[in-house]
Coordinates of C-alpha atoms in Angstrom, one line a residue:
X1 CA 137.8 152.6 140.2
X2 CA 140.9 150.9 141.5
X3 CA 139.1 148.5 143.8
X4 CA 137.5 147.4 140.1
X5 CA 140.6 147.2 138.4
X6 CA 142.1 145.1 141.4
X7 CA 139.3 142.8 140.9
X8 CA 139.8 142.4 136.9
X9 CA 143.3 142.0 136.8
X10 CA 146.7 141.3 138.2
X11 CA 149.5 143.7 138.9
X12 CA 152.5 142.4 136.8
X13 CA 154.9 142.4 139.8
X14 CA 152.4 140.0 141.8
X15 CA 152.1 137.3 139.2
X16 CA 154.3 134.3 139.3
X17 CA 157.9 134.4 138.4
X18 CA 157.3 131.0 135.9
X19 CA 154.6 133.5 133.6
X20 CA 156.8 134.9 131.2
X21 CA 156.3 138.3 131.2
X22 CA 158.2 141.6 132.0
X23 CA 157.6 142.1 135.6
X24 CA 157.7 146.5 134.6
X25 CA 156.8 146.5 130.8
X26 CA 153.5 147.4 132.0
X27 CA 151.0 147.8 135.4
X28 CA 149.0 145.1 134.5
X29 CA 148.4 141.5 133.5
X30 CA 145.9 139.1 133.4
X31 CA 144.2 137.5 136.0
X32 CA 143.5 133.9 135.9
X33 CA 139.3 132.8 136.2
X34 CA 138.9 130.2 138.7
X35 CA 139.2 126.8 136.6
X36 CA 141.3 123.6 136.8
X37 CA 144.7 124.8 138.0
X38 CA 145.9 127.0 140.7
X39 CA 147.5 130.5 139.2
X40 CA 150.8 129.3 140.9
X41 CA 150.4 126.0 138.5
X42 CA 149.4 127.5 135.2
X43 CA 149.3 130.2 132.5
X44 CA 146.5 132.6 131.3
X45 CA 145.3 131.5 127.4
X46 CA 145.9 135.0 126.0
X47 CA 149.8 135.1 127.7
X48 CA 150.2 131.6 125.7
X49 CA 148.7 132.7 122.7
X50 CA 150.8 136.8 122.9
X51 CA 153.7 135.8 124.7
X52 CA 155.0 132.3 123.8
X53 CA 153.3 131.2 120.9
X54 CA 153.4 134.9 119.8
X55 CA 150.4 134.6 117.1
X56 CA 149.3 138.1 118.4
X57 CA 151.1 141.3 118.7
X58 CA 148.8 142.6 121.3
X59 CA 146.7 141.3 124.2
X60 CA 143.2 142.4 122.2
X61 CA 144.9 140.3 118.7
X62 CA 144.9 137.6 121.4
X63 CA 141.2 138.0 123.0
X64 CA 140.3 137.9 119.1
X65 CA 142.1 134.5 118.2
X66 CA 140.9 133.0 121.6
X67 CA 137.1 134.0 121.3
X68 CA 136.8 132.8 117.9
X69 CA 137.5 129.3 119.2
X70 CA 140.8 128.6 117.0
X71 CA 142.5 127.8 120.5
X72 CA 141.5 124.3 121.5
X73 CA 142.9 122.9 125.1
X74 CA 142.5 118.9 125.7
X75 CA 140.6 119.2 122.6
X76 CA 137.7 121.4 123.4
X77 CA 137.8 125.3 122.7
X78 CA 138.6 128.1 125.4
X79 CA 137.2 130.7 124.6
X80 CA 138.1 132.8 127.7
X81 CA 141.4 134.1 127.4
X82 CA 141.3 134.2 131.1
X83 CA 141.4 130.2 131.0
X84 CA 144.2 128.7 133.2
X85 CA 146.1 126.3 131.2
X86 CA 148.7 124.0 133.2
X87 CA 150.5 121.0 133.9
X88 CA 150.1 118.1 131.2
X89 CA 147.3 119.9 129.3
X90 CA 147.3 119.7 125.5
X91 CA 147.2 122.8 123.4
X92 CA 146.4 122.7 119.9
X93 CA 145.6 125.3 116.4
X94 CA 143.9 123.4 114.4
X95 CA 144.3 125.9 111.6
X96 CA 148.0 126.0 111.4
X97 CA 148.5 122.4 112.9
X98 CA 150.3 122.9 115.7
X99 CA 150.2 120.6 118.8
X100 CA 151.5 121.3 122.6
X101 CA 151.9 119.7 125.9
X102 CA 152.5 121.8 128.6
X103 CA 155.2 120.5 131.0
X104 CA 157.5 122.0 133.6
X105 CA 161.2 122.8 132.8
X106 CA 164.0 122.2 134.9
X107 CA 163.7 125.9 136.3
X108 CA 160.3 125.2 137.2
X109 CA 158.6 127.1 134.4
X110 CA 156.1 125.9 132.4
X111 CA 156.6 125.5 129.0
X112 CA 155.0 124.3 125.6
X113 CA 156.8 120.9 124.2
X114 CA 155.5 120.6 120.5
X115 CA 154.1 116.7 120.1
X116 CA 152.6 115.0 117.1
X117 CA 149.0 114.0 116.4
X118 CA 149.1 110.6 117.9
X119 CA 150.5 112.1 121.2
X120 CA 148.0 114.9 121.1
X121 CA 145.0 111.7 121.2
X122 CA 145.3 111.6 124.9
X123 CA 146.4 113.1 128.3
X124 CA 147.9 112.0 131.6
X125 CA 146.6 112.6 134.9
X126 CA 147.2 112.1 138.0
X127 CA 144.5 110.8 140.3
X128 CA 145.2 112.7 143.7
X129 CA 142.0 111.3 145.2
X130 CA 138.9 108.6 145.1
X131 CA 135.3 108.9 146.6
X132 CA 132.7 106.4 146.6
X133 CA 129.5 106.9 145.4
X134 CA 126.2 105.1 145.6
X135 CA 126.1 102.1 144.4
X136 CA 130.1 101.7 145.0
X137 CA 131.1 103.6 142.0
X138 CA 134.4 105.1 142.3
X139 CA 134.7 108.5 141.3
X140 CA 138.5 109.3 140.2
X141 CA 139.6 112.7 141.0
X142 CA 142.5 114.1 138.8
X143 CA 145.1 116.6 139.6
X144 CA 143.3 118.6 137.2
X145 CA 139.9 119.0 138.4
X146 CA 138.4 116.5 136.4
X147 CA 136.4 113.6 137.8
X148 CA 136.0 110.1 136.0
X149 CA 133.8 107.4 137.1
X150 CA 135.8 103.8 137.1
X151 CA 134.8 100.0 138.2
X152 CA 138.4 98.9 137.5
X153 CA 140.9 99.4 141.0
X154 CA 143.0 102.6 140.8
X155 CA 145.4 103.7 143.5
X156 CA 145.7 107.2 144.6
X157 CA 149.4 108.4 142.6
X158 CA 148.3 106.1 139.5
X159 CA 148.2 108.0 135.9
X160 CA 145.9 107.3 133.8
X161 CA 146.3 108.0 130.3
X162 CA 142.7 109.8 128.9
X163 CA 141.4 110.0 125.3
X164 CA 140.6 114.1 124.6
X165 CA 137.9 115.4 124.5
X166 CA 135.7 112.4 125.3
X167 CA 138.0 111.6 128.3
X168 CA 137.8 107.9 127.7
X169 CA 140.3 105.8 130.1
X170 CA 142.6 104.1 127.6
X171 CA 145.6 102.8 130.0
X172 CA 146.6 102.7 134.1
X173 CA 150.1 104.0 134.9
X174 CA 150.9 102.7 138.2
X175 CA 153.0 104.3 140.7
X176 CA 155.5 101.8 141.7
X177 CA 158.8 100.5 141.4
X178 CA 160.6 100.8 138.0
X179 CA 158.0 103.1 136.5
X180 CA 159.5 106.5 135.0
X181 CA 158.6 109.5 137.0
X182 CA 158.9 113.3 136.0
X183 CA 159.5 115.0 139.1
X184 CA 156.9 118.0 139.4
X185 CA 158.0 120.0 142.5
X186 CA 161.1 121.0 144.8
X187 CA 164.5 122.0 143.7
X188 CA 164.6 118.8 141.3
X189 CA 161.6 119.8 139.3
X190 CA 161.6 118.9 135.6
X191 CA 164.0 116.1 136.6
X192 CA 162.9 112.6 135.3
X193 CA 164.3 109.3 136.4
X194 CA 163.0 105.8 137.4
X195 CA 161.6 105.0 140.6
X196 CA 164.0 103.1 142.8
X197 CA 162.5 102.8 145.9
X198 CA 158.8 103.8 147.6
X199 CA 159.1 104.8 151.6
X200 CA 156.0 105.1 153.2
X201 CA 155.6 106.3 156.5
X202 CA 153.8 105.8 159.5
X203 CA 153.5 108.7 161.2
X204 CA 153.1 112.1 160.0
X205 CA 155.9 113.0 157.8
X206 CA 155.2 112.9 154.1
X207 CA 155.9 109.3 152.5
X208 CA 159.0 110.2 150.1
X209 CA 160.7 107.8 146.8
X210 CA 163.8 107.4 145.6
X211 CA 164.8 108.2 142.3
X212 CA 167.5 107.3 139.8
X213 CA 168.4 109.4 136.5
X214 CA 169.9 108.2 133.4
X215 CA 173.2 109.0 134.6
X216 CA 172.8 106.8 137.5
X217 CA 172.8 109.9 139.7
X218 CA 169.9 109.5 142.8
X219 CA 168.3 112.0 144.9
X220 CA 165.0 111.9 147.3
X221 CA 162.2 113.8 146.4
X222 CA 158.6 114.0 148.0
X223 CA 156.1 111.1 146.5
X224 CA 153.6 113.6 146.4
X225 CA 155.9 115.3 143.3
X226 CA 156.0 112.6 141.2
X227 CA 154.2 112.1 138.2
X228 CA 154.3 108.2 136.8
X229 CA 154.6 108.2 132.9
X230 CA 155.3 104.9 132.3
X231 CA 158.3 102.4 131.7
X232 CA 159.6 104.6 129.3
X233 CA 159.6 108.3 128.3
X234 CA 157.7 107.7 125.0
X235 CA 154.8 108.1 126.0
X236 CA 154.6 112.0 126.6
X237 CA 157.9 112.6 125.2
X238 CA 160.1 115.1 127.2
X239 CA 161.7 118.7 126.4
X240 CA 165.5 118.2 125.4
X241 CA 164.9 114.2 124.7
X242 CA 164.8 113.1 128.5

């Protein structure tokens, strides 16, 4: 019997410290199906819907909400309250109205930023890879498991901004010089400042950027943790008016 439980769920003392959940309220939590985000990089639907939305007193008020499709994430409904739900993804309850991106605070914790309709159209991602196909397609693989299929020349650290839920490609971010950047991992995580300077490497030592925050203070930060939004913070508007 324990070997099952293991296998169904998640001691609350192993999940990660950005879930927010008491660590000793009780044994157990949920544990994350396999899907488009790493458990270290996202949140289970039901702890969204009970524990920071708090439209459910209880875990089986959640599983009710969530399998009755009210939940909708980039537009299309989860109905598995197991469903991982991370970085840049768009949450919305289309009975009450209410919108979400999810985006990192500067603890490192994921939270919901409310948006408007318009901002809820679309959603960034990151292209961390490209394969060609036959025929020299090029397939455009995000940093949330989704592939696109694109004639037009994208570079790997790009954003591209895609319509939900048909996942039309409406704009190219580029990662370069001047763009805006919301830093996504290290100690300055949740920081966002403009990209002064690209330094890329020849040997095997990560290539690393320079960036510069509204209060002219600069740090270094890997350019694998950067996440282009554009030349200005519009377009996904940030948590606290960054």
């Amino acid at each position: 019997m324990a070997i099952m439980a293991s296998r169904k769920h998640l001691k609350r003392f192993k999940a990660p410290s950005h879930w927010p959940i008491h660590p000793k309220e009780y044994k157990w939590t949920v544990k994350l199906s396999p899907g488009p985000h790493a458990i270290e990089s996202s949140l289970p639907l039901l702890v969204i819907v009970r524990d920071i939305l708090g439209i459910a007193d209880n875990a089986r008020e959640a599983r009710k909400i969530i399998n009755s499709g009210e939940i909708l994430v980039d537009g299309r409904p989860r109905k598995n309250y197991k469903f991982p739900v991370g970085f840049m993804d768009v949450v919305t309850i289309p009975k009450t109205g209410e919108m979400y991106r999810v985006l990192p605070d500067e603890r490192g914790r994921l939270v919901l930023h409310e948006i408007d309709e318009e901002k809820a159209s679309f959603k960034l991602c990151k292209i961390i890879n490209k394969t060609t196909l036959k025929g020299g397609r090029t397939q455009l693989n995000m940093h949330d498991g989704r592939n696109c299929l694109s004639e037009n020349e994208f570079r790997v650290g790009d954003v591209v901004k895609l319509s939900i839920p048909d996942q039309e490609i409406l704009e190219r971010i580029p990662f370069e010089k001047g763009s805006l950047g919301l830093v996504t991992g290290g100690r300055h995580t949740g920081e966002i400042g403009r990209i002064k300077k690209i330094n890329i490497t020849r040997s095997s030592m990560p290539n690393t950027t320079v960036i510069e925050t509204a209060d002219k203070k600069t740090f270094l930060t890997l350019k694998d943790y950067v996440f282009v939004i554009g030349r200005d913070e519009s377009v996904i508007s940030l948590p606290g008016g960054k």
